CSV table of C-alpha atoms in Angstrom, one decimal:
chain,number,residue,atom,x,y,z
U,20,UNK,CA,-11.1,2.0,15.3
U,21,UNK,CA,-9.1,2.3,12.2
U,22,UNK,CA,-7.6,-0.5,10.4
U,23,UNK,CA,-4.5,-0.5,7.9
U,24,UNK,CA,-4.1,-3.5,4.9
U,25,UNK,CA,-1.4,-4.1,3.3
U,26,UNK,CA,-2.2,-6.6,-0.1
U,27,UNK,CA,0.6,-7.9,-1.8
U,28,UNK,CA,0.6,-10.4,-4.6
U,29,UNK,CA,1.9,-14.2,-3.8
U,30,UNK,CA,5.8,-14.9,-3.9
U,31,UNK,CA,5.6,-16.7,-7.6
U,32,UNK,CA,2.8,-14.1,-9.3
U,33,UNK,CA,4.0,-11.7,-11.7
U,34,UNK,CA,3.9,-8.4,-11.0
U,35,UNK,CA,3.8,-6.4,-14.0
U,36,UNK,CA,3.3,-3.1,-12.5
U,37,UNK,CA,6.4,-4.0,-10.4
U,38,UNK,CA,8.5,-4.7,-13.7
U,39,UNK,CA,7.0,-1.0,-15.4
U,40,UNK,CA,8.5,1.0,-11.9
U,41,UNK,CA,11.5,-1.1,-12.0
U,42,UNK,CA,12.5,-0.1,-16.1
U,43,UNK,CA,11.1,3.7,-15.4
U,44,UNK,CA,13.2,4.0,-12.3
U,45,UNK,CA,16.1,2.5,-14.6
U,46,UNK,CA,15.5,4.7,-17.1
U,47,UNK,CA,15.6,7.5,-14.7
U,48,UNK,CA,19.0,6.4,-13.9
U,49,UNK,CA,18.4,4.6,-10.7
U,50,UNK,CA,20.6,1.3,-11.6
U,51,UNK,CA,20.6,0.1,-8.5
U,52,UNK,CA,17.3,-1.3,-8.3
U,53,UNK,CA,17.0,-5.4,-7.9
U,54,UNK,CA,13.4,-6.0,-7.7
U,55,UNK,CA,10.4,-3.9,-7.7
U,56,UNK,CA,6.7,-5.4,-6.4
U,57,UNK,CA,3.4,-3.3,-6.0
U,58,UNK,CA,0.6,-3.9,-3.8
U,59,UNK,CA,-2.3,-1.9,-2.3
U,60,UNK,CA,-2.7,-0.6,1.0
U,61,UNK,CA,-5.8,0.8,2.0
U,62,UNK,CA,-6.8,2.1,5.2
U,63,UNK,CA,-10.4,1.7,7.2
U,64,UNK,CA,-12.2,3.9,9.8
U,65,UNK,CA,-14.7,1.3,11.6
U,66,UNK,CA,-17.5,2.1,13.8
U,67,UNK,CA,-16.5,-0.8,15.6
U,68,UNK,CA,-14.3,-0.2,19.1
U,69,UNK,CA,-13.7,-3.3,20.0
U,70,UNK,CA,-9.9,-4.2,18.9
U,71,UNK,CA,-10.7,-8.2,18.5
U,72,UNK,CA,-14.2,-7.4,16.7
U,73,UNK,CA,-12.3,-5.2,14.1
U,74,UNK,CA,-9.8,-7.5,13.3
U,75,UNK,CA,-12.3,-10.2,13.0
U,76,UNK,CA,-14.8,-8.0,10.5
U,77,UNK,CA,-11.5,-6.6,8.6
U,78,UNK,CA,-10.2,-10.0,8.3
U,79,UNK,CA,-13.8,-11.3,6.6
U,80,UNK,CA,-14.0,-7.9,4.3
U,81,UNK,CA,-10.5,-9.0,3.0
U,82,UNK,CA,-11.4,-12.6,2.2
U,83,UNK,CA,-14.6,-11.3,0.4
U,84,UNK,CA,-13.9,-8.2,-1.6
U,85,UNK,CA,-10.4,-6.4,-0.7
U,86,UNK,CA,-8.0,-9.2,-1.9
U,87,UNK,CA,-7.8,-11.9,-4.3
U,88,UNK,CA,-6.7,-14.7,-2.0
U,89,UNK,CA,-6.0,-17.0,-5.0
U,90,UNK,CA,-3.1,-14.4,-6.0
U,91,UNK,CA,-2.5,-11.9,-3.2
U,92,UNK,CA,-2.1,-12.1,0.5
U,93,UNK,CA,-3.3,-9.7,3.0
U,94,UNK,CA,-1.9,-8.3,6.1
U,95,UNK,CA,-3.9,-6.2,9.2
U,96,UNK,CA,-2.8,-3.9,12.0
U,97,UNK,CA,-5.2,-2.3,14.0
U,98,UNK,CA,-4.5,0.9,15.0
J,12,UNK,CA,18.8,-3.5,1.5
J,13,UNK,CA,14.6,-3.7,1.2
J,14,UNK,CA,12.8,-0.8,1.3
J,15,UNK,CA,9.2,0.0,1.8
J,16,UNK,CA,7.1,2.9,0.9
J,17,UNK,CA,3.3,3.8,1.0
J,18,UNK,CA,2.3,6.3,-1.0
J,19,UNK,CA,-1.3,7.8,0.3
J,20,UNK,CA,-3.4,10.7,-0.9
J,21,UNK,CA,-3.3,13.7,1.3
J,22,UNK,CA,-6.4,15.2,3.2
J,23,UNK,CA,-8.9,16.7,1.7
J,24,UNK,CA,-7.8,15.3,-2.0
J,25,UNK,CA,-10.8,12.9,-3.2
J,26,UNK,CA,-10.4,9.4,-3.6
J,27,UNK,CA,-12.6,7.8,-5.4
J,28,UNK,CA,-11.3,4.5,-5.3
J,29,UNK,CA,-12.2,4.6,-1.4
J,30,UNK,CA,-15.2,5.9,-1.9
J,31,UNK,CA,-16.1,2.6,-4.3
J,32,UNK,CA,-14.7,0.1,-2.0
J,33,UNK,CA,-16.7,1.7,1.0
J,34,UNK,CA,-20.2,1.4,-1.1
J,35,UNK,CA,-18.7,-2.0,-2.1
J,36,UNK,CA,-18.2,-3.3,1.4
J,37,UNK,CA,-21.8,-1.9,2.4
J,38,UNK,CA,-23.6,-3.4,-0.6
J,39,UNK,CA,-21.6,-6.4,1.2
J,40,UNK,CA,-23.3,-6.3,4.8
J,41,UNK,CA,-20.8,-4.4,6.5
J,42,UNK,CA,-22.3,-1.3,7.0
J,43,UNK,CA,-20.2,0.4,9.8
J,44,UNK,CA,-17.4,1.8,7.9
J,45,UNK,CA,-16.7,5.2,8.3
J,46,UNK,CA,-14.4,6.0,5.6
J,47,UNK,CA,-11.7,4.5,3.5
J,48,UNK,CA,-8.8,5.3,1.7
J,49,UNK,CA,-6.7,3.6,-0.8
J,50,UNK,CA,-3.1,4.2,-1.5
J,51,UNK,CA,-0.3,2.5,-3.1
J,52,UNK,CA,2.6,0.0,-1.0
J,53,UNK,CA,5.6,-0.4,-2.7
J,54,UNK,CA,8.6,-2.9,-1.8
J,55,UNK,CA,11.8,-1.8,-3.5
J,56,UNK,CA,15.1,-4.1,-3.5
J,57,UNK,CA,17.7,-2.3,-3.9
J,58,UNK,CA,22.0,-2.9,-4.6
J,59,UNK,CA,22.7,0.0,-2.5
J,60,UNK,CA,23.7,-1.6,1.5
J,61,UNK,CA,24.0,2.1,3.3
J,62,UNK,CA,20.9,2.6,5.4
J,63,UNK,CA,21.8,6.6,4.8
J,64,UNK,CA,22.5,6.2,1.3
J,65,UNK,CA,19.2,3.8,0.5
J,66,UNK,CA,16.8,6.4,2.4
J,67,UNK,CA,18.5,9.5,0.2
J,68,UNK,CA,17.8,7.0,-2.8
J,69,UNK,CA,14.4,6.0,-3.0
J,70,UNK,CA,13.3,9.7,-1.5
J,71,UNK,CA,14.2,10.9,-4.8
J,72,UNK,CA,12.8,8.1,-6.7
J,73,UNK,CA,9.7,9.1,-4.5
J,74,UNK,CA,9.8,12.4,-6.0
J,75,UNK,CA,10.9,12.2,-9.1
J,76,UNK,CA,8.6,8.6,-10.4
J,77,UNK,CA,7.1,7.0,-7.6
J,78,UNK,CA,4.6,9.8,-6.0
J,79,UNK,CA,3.0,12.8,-7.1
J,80,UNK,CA,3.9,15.1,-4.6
J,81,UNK,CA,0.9,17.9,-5.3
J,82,UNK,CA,-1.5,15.3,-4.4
J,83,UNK,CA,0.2,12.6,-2.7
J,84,UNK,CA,2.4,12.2,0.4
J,85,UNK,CA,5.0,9.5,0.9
J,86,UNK,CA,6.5,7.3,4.1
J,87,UNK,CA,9.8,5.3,3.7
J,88,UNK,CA,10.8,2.9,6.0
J,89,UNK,CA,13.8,0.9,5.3
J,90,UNK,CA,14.8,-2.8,6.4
């Protein structure tokens, strides 16, 4: 099965890459921009064919090496 | 209006960063990954309220800032 994660960082963290796009894009001329944020989204082909299973394993690789859950949250959608 | 775009290598272009977090995740136990692949998620917030208008935008700021289009393809979605 293959699995898609978004990580984003917390409402509240700073998001420094964020800010960069947000002044490039303004210096491109794109005024209109309000916010920028930057996460990571990473997709996984699993072995696994059970829809439940995978959620469960994808769930326990994101708690132990994919995202910081101090400062970023993680979302899954199995596909 | 929000906008959302994920940025993801195309086929056959290596990603090394997937190739890192798949020996990480078996160095971790979970040995039946296939493959991953890492790409970028961006959440723009933009002035502009035009559905029409706000997909126009950020398509150029895909192509002039946000992606590299020899390497990389783009998705937006807007909300």
């Amino acid at each position: 099965m293959k699995a898609r994660v978004h990580i984003t960082l917390k409402n509240g963290v700073l998001d420094p890459q964020g800010k960069a796009i947000k002044h490039a894009l303004f210096a491109l001329g794109f005024d209109g921009v309000n916010d920028v944020r930057q996460g990571k989204y990473i997709e996984l082909d699993l072995a696994e064919s059970d829809p439940d299973n995978t959620q469960a394993v994808v769930e326990e690789m994101c708690k132990k090496l994919l995202s910081n859950t101090v400062i970023e949250n993680y979302a899954i959608e199995i596909v």
